[in-house]
Tab-separated table of C-alpha atoms and ligand atoms in Angstrom:
chain	number	residue	atom	x	y	z
A	1	MET	CA	69.314	40.081	8.357
A	2	ILE	CA	70.286	36.622	6.666
A	3	ASP	CA	69.756	34.685	9.870
A	4	ASP	CA	66.716	35.601	10.360
A	5	VAL	CA	65.506	34.943	6.512
A	6	ALA	CA	66.731	31.622	7.830
A	7	THR	CA	64.973	31.071	11.802
A	8	ILE	CA	61.616	32.646	9.919
A	9	ARG	CA	61.944	30.385	7.177
A	10	ALA	CA	62.781	27.590	9.160
A	11	GLU	CA	59.700	27.645	11.847
A	12	ALA	CA	58.260	28.411	8.602
A	13	HIS	CA	58.571	24.833	7.367
A	14	ALA	CA	57.441	23.138	10.730
A	15	ARG	CA	54.629	25.276	10.950
A	16	ILE	CA	53.722	24.236	7.182
A	17	ALA	CA	53.853	20.627	7.526
A	18	GLN	CA	51.703	20.702	10.945
A	19	ALA	CA	48.951	22.285	9.188
A	20	SER	CA	46.596	19.852	9.374
A	21	SER	CA	43.672	22.015	7.530
A	22	LEU	CA	42.676	23.920	3.926
A	23	ASP	CA	41.741	26.592	6.719
A	24	GLU	CA	44.629	26.536	8.960
A	25	LEU	CA	46.881	26.898	5.915
A	26	ARG	CA	45.097	29.616	4.140
A	27	THR	CA	45.956	31.598	7.497
A	28	LEU	CA	49.590	30.662	7.385
A	29	ASP	CA	50.028	31.441	4.262
A	30	VAL	CA	48.763	35.400	5.464
A	31	ASP	CA	51.579	35.230	8.411
A	32	ILE	CA	54.379	33.838	6.251
A	33	LEU	CA	54.046	35.501	2.848
A	34	GLY	CA	51.588	37.994	3.096
A	35	LYS	CA	51.960	42.004	3.419
A	36	LYS	CA	52.288	42.297	6.852
A	37	GLY	CA	53.942	39.316	7.366
A	38	SER	CA	57.565	38.885	8.764
A	39	LEU	CA	59.206	37.819	5.772
A	40	SER	CA	57.305	41.219	3.608
A	41	ILE	CA	59.138	43.037	6.598
A	42	LEU	CA	62.128	41.500	6.340
A	43	LYS	CA	61.892	43.050	2.739
A	44	SER	CA	61.098	46.504	3.292
A	45	GLY	CA	64.343	46.772	5.667
A	46	LEU	CA	66.492	45.515	2.708
A	47	ALA	CA	66.756	49.619	1.839
A	48	ARG	CA	68.059	50.423	4.824
A	49	LEU	CA	71.209	47.536	4.538
A	50	GLU	CA	74.865	49.502	3.645
A	51	SER	CA	75.726	48.318	0.576
A	52	ILE	CA	74.702	46.700	-2.791
A	53	ASP	CA	76.064	43.775	-1.995
A	54	LYS	CA	74.787	42.886	1.235
A	55	LYS	CA	71.113	43.971	-0.466
A	56	LYS	CA	71.336	41.748	-3.457
A	57	ALA	CA	73.050	38.960	-1.031
A	58	ALA	CA	69.950	39.056	1.645
A	59	GLY	CA	67.854	39.541	-1.246
A	60	ARG	CA	68.280	36.481	-3.048
A	61	VAL	CA	68.639	34.719	0.131
A	62	LEU	CA	65.215	36.436	1.112
A	63	ASN	CA	63.725	35.799	-2.315
A	64	GLU	CA	64.586	31.452	-2.303
A	65	ALA	CA	63.278	31.683	1.214
A	66	ILE	CA	59.662	33.003	-0.347
A	67	ALA	CA	59.460	30.546	-3.143
A	68	ALA	CA	60.661	27.675	-1.199
A	69	LEU	CA	57.695	28.781	1.114
A	70	GLN	CA	55.232	29.195	-1.588
A	71	ALA	CA	56.017	26.040	-3.067
A	72	ALA	CA	55.713	24.357	-0.218
A	73	ILE	CA	52.483	26.062	1.009
A	74	GLU	CA	50.871	24.726	-2.295
A	75	SER	CA	52.269	21.464	-1.705
A	76	ARG	CA	50.919	20.723	2.024
A	77	GLN	CA	47.373	21.886	0.385
A	78	ARG	CA	46.806	19.406	-2.090
A	79	GLU	CA	48.130	17.225	0.428
A	80	LEU	CA	45.252	18.503	2.744
A	81	SER	CA	42.821	18.987	-0.288
A	82	LEU	CA	43.050	15.805	-1.359
A	83	GLY	CA	42.788	14.205	2.292
A	84	GLU	CA	39.362	16.421	2.950
A	85	LEU	CA	38.381	14.852	-0.205
A	86	ASP	CA	39.142	11.826	0.653
A	87	ASP	CA	37.261	12.152	3.876
A	88	ARG	CA	34.432	13.554	1.983
A	89	ILE	CA	33.732	11.201	-0.335
A	90	GLU	CA	33.409	8.408	2.885
A	91	ARG	CA	31.082	10.854	4.627
A	92	GLU	CA	28.885	11.602	1.674
A	93	ALA	CA	28.800	8.199	0.272
A	94	MET	CA	25.927	6.370	-0.394
A	95	ASP	CA	25.235	2.988	-0.022
A	96	LEU	CA	23.462	1.743	-3.393
A	97	THR	CA	24.546	-1.241	-3.508
A	98	GLU	CA	20.369	-2.453	-2.182
A	99	TYR	CA	19.282	-1.791	-5.680
A	100	LEU	CA	21.377	-3.967	-7.489
A	101	HIS	CA	19.713	-6.968	-5.880
A	102	ALA	CA	16.855	-7.813	-6.978
A	103	PRO	CA	13.814	-6.086	-6.393
A	104	VAL	CA	11.262	-7.329	-3.200
A	105	ARG	CA	8.134	-9.107	-4.357
A	106	GLY	CA	5.383	-7.263	-3.325
A	107	ARG	CA	2.049	-9.427	-3.026
A	108	ALA	CA	-1.072	-9.049	-3.106
A	109	HIS	CA	-3.498	-6.908	-0.952
A	110	ILE	CA	-5.501	-8.039	1.939
A	111	VAL	CA	-8.861	-8.291	0.051
A	112	THR	CA	-7.334	-9.714	-3.171
A	113	GLN	CA	-5.590	-12.612	-0.394
A	114	ALA	CA	-9.135	-13.161	1.035
A	115	TRP	CA	-11.104	-13.305	-2.626
A	116	GLN	CA	-8.619	-15.919	-3.579
A	117	ARG	CA	-9.080	-18.220	-0.308
A	118	LEU	CA	-12.610	-17.921	-0.579
A	119	GLU	CA	-12.359	-18.862	-4.201
A	120	ASP	CA	-10.185	-21.805	-3.348
A	121	VAL	CA	-12.350	-23.162	-0.888
A	122	PHE	CA	-15.603	-22.961	-2.633
A	123	ILE	CA	-13.909	-24.507	-5.737
A	124	GLY	CA	-12.280	-27.761	-2.713
A	125	MET	CA	-16.034	-27.658	-2.193
A	126	GLY	CA	-17.473	-27.782	-6.212
A	127	PHE	CA	-18.518	-24.502	-6.610
A	128	GLN	CA	-17.833	-22.786	-9.769
A	129	ILE	CA	-17.095	-18.758	-9.980
A	130	ALA	CA	-18.923	-16.517	-12.181
A	131	GLU	CA	-18.729	-12.497	-12.801
A	132	GLY	CA	-20.809	-10.491	-13.429
A	133	PRO	CA	-20.884	-6.133	-14.419
A	134	GLU	CA	-20.381	-3.817	-11.476
A	135	VAL	CA	-22.226	-1.826	-13.646
A	136	GLU	CA	-25.559	-3.120	-13.707
A	137	THR	CA	-29.335	-2.688	-15.097
A	138	ASP	CA	-32.043	-1.789	-11.791
A	139	TRP	CA	-33.989	-4.836	-13.683
A	140	HIS	CA	-31.202	-6.891	-12.697
A	141	ASN	CA	-30.523	-5.404	-9.245
A	142	PHE	CA	-33.473	-5.333	-8.043
A	143	GLU	CA	-36.592	-5.994	-9.840
A	144	ALA	CA	-35.654	-9.391	-10.698
A	145	LEU	CA	-34.934	-10.121	-6.951
A	146	ASN	CA	-38.057	-9.334	-6.061
A	147	MET	CA	-37.992	-6.072	-5.564
A	148	PRO	CA	-40.512	-3.438	-7.085
A	149	PRO	CA	-39.921	-0.304	-7.155
A	150	SER	CA	-42.674	0.427	-4.747
A	151	HIS	CA	-40.763	-1.879	-2.439
A	152	PRO	CA	-39.444	-0.873	0.500
A	153	ALA	CA	-36.404	-2.796	0.841
A	154	ARG	CA	-34.948	-1.307	-2.033
A	155	SER	CA	-34.675	2.343	0.136
A	156	MET	CA	-32.726	0.047	2.447
A	157	HIS	CA	-29.430	0.447	-0.425
A	158	ASP	CA	-28.896	4.214	-0.962
A	159	THR	CA	-27.835	3.627	-4.752
A	160	PHE	CA	-25.116	5.049	-6.697
A	161	TYR	CA	-27.675	5.655	-10.169
A	162	VAL	CA	-25.439	5.852	-13.970
A	163	ASP	CA	-26.614	8.448	-16.212
A	164	HIS	CA	-27.187	5.787	-18.635
A	165	GLY	CA	-31.061	5.024	-20.425
A	166	SER	CA	-34.027	6.065	-19.118
A	167	PRO	CA	-33.543	7.963	-15.755
A	168	GLY	CA	-33.546	5.291	-12.920
A	169	SER	CA	-32.589	2.259	-15.213
A	170	THR	CA	-28.947	1.802	-15.001
A	171	VAL	CA	-26.919	1.424	-10.980
A	172	LEU	CA	-23.756	0.831	-9.682
A	173	ARG	CA	-24.726	-2.331	-8.426
A	174	THR	CA	-25.315	-2.323	-4.486
A	175	HIS	CA	-25.364	-6.151	-3.929
A	176	THR	CA	-23.658	-9.348	-5.686
A	177	SER	CA	-26.863	-10.406	-6.242
A	178	PRO	CA	-27.900	-9.849	-9.414
A	179	VAL	CA	-25.500	-12.034	-10.813
A	180	GLN	CA	-27.648	-14.991	-9.505
A	181	ILE	CA	-30.173	-13.857	-12.272
A	182	ARG	CA	-27.187	-13.435	-14.846
A	183	VAL	CA	-26.098	-17.090	-13.954
A	184	MET	CA	-29.702	-18.247	-14.298
A	185	HIS	CA	-30.151	-17.196	-17.743
A	186	SER	CA	-26.580	-18.170	-18.344
A	187	THR	CA	-26.655	-21.736	-16.984
A	188	LYS	CA	-29.061	-24.774	-17.008
A	189	PRO	CA	-29.403	-26.350	-13.439
A	190	PRO	CA	-28.150	-27.825	-11.663
A	191	ILE	CA	-25.952	-24.516	-9.767
A	192	TYR	CA	-23.674	-24.518	-8.069
A	193	GLN	CA	-21.856	-21.133	-7.989
A	194	VAL	CA	-20.045	-18.724	-6.198
A	195	MET	CA	-19.466	-14.642	-7.405
A	196	PRO	CA	-17.353	-12.539	-6.274
A	197	GLY	CA	-16.832	-8.719	-6.983
A	198	ARG	CA	-17.395	-5.192	-6.167
A	199	VAL	CA	-20.232	-3.309	-5.251
A	200	PHE	CA	-21.257	-0.126	-4.301
A	201	ARG	CA	-23.306	1.975	-1.985
A	202	ASN	CA	-23.939	5.368	-1.153
A	203	GLU	CA	-22.775	4.691	1.779
A	204	THR	CA	-20.913	7.531	4.004
A	205	THR	CA	-17.723	5.614	5.380
A	206	ASP	CA	-16.777	5.349	8.824
A	207	SER	CA	-14.494	2.170	10.764
A	208	THR	CA	-16.997	-0.719	10.004
A	209	HIS	CA	-18.983	0.529	6.194
A	210	LEU	CA	-17.390	1.610	2.696
A	211	ALA	CA	-18.906	3.061	-0.391
A	212	VAL	CA	-17.098	1.055	-2.140
A	213	PHE	CA	-16.412	-2.569	-1.040
A	214	HIS	CA	-16.779	-6.594	-2.135
A	215	GLN	CA	-19.137	-9.285	-1.921
A	216	ILE	CA	-19.110	-12.968	-2.708
A	217	GLU	CA	-22.419	-14.864	-3.453
A	218	GLY	CA	-23.203	-17.867	-4.236
A	219	LEU	CA	-26.345	-20.012	-5.481
A	220	VAL	CA	-27.295	-23.364	-5.258
A	221	ILE	CA	-30.000	-24.685	-7.684
A	222	ASP	CA	-30.678	-28.519	-7.838
A	223	LYS	CA	-33.456	-30.605	-7.274
A	224	GLY	CA	-35.262	-31.407	-3.746
A	225	ILE	CA	-32.881	-27.925	-2.311
A	226	THR	CA	-33.428	-27.585	1.435
A	227	LEU	CA	-32.314	-25.587	4.283
A	228	ALA	CA	-30.720	-28.286	5.447
A	229	ASP	CA	-28.318	-27.658	2.541
A	230	LEU	CA	-27.911	-23.892	3.299
A	231	ALA	CA	-26.658	-24.702	6.924
A	232	GLY	CA	-24.539	-27.523	5.714
A	233	THR	CA	-23.147	-25.547	3.064
A	234	ILE	CA	-22.927	-22.150	5.121
A	235	ASP	CA	-20.655	-24.836	8.103
A	236	ALA	CA	-18.642	-26.624	5.561
A	237	PHE	CA	-17.450	-23.151	4.380
A	238	THR	CA	-17.337	-21.515	8.159
A	239	LYS	CA	-14.556	-24.590	9.417
A	240	ALA	CA	-12.608	-25.234	5.754
A	241	PHE	CA	-11.396	-20.666	5.322
A	242	PHE	CA	-11.799	-20.847	9.188
A	243	GLY	CA	-10.357	-23.816	10.782
A	244	SER	CA	-12.272	-26.982	12.807
A	245	ASP	CA	-12.823	-24.985	15.709
A	246	PHE	CA	-15.180	-22.411	14.119
A	247	GLY	CA	-18.799	-22.555	14.410
A	248	SER	CA	-21.610	-21.087	12.605
A	249	ARG	CA	-25.286	-20.347	13.087
A	250	LEU	CA	-28.763	-19.665	11.257
A	251	ARG	CA	-30.845	-16.186	12.716
A	252	PRO	CA	-34.157	-14.970	11.176
A	253	SER	CA	-33.868	-12.372	9.329
A	254	TYR	CA	-35.719	-10.825	5.865
A	255	PHE	CA	-34.563	-10.458	2.015
A	256	PRO	CA	-36.944	-10.009	-0.875
A	257	PHE	CA	-34.844	-12.616	-2.601
A	258	THR	CA	-35.145	-15.675	-0.813
A	259	GLU	CA	-37.866	-17.336	1.589
A	260	PRO	CA	-37.086	-18.258	4.363
A	261	SER	CA	-34.328	-15.744	4.865
A	262	ALA	CA	-31.570	-15.387	7.097
A	263	GLU	CA	-27.923	-13.616	8.867
A	264	PHE	CA	-25.557	-16.100	9.627
A	265	ASP	CA	-22.877	-15.753	12.159
A	266	ILE	CA	-19.561	-17.348	12.602
A	267	ARG	CA	-18.305	-18.540	16.264
A	268	THR	CA	-15.051	-17.982	16.692
A	269	PRO	CA	-13.256	-20.181	18.741
A	270	ASP	CA	-13.428	-18.328	21.710
A	271	GLY	CA	-17.411	-18.279	21.909
A	272	SER	CA	-18.444	-14.693	20.868
A	273	TRP	CA	-20.201	-14.908	17.919
A	274	LEU	CA	-19.431	-12.503	14.205
A	275	GLU	CA	-22.195	-11.725	11.653
A	276	LEU	CA	-20.926	-12.465	8.710
A	277	GLY	CA	-23.779	-12.074	6.013
A	278	GLY	CA	-27.746	-12.814	4.568
A	279	CYS	CA	-28.205	-16.391	3.327
A	280	GLY	CA	-32.082	-18.009	2.012
A	281	MET	CA	-33.917	-20.241	0.047
A	282	VAL	CA	-33.911	-18.472	-3.685
A	283	HIS	CA	-38.024	-16.857	-3.824
A	284	PRO	CA	-39.961	-18.807	-6.331
A	285	ASN	CA	-40.370	-15.146	-7.678
A	286	VAL	CA	-36.540	-15.415	-8.452
A	287	LEU	CA	-36.534	-18.549	-9.844
A	288	ARG	CA	-39.111	-17.480	-12.540
A	289	ALA	CA	-36.927	-14.346	-13.147
A	290	GLY	CA	-34.344	-16.203	-14.258
A	291	GLY	CA	-36.064	-18.848	-16.379
A	292	ILE	CA	-35.929	-21.607	-13.672
A	293	ASP	CA	-39.318	-24.046	-12.988
A	294	PRO	CA	-39.719	-23.681	-8.926
A	295	GLU	CA	-41.970	-26.170	-9.547
A	296	GLU	CA	-38.972	-28.611	-10.489
A	297	TRP	CA	-36.468	-26.591	-8.925
A	298	SER	CA	-35.318	-25.007	-5.555
A	299	GLY	CA	-32.064	-23.704	-4.147
A	300	PHE	CA	-30.457	-21.262	-1.884
A	301	ALA	CA	-28.086	-18.105	-2.749
A	302	PHE	CA	-25.652	-16.604	0.110
A	303	GLY	CA	-24.112	-13.804	0.183
A	304	PHE	CA	-20.959	-11.692	2.650
A	305	GLY	CA	-18.499	-8.884	2.649
A	306	ILE	CA	-14.844	-9.996	1.795
A	307	ASP	CA	-13.370	-6.485	3.204
A	308	ARG	CA	-15.674	-7.433	6.405
A	309	MET	CA	-13.662	-10.770	6.454
A	310	ALA	CA	-10.122	-9.444	5.637
A	311	LYS	CA	-10.836	-6.990	8.411
A	312	GLU	CA	-11.945	-9.567	10.672
A	313	ARG	CA	-8.759	-12.023	9.963
A	314	HIS	CA	-6.134	-9.774	10.613
A	315	GLY	CA	-7.917	-7.738	13.378
A	316	VAL	CA	-7.586	-4.758	11.052
A	317	GLY	CA	-9.962	-1.869	13.612
A	318	ASP	CA	-10.544	0.631	10.877
A	319	VAL	CA	-11.516	-0.515	7.327
A	320	ARG	CA	-10.588	2.167	5.748
A	321	GLU	CA	-6.870	1.786	6.259
A	322	MET	CA	-6.792	-1.142	3.736
A	323	TYR	CA	-7.671	1.456	1.346
A	324	THR	CA	-5.252	4.488	2.004
A	325	ASN	CA	-2.295	2.480	0.739
A	326	ASP	CA	-0.012	3.781	3.190
A	327	ILE	CA	3.072	1.204	2.685
A	328	ARG	CA	3.714	0.480	6.954
A	329	PHE	CA	0.087	-1.048	6.721
A	330	ILE	CA	-0.253	-2.912	3.456
A	331	GLU	CA	3.399	-4.528	4.350
A	332	GLN	CA	2.285	-6.315	7.026
A	333	PHE	CA	0.571	-9.003	4.834
B	401	LIG	N1	-27.832	-9.635	-1.143
B	401	LIG	C1	-27.844	-8.946	0.403
B	401	LIG	C2	-26.956	-8.136	1.286
B	401	LIG	O1	-26.382	-7.433	0.384
B	401	LIG	C3	-27.449	-10.673	0.965
B	401	LIG	C4	-27.766	-12.056	0.681
B	401	LIG	C5	-27.665	-12.554	-0.265
B	401	LIG	C6	-28.784	-12.023	1.233
B	401	LIG	C7	-28.350	-13.481	-1.150
B	401	LIG	C8	-29.508	-13.579	0.902
B	401	LIG	C9	-29.667	-13.830	-0.059
B	401	LIG	O2	-27.267	-8.132	2.163
């Protein structure tokens, strides 16, 4: 019996030392010390020993073995659980060091970038910057621009009306042209100003149209201004903004607030034409609405879409992409 205990004890020690996981150790614990374990079986055999002395001696050896193996299992358990903790820490660790660096610097939206570059180019050409309100009177937005209530051109703008004052008297401006009138009222000619801003039209949005977009208006009023000055200014701007390999042309068109009126297109280096905006000589009625004597002064005006320019410059396929604020889109510019 005593020899059996020694053999089992030695074997068990070896198996405990080799256990490589807590699970394996738990199985061993049951095998060795459990009710049906080899030591328990020996223990139940104690009663069959002949003498009290033999029982005592075997019992002592057995108890020592049980205590020693219990201690061995516990100490192996500690070793293994520390090891498993290390593994787990390693496995689940998150690298937080990137949050310790300075935050990544953001940048302006591509429409803001285009807006700022446009201002820079026009300032370089001697223009000043002005802005007007987004909520505008019907008078500034339409009437002063030679579009009386009955004028067919008014229906070209599907307008958002604002519930303010008498019905139909307040609108979200449909273009930046009303700022021409405000500038004429606040500035004595000569006037060389550009007026960027947000405009609103009741449009169904699609890949080339938005209900909220941006325009930049230009107004020049001086003595002896002619259509040649308009064409020359547009061309100088085109080359300064897009590059010297770009060109421009005017195509006859119609706007109630300019006479004559034109669309202006830019020629890209591959020879294709891109429609950019409208322009023309300021209509005498508009000068009068702005408090300027058309006999003494003349001028030209132009207006075009900023979003459209950003779209073309960066080859964006769908204008709506520019306003969904998807970080994967925004980060490209
Ligand atoms: N306001 C016009 C538009 O929104 C553009 C334009 C501006 C045309 C100035 C002529 C002169 O389409």
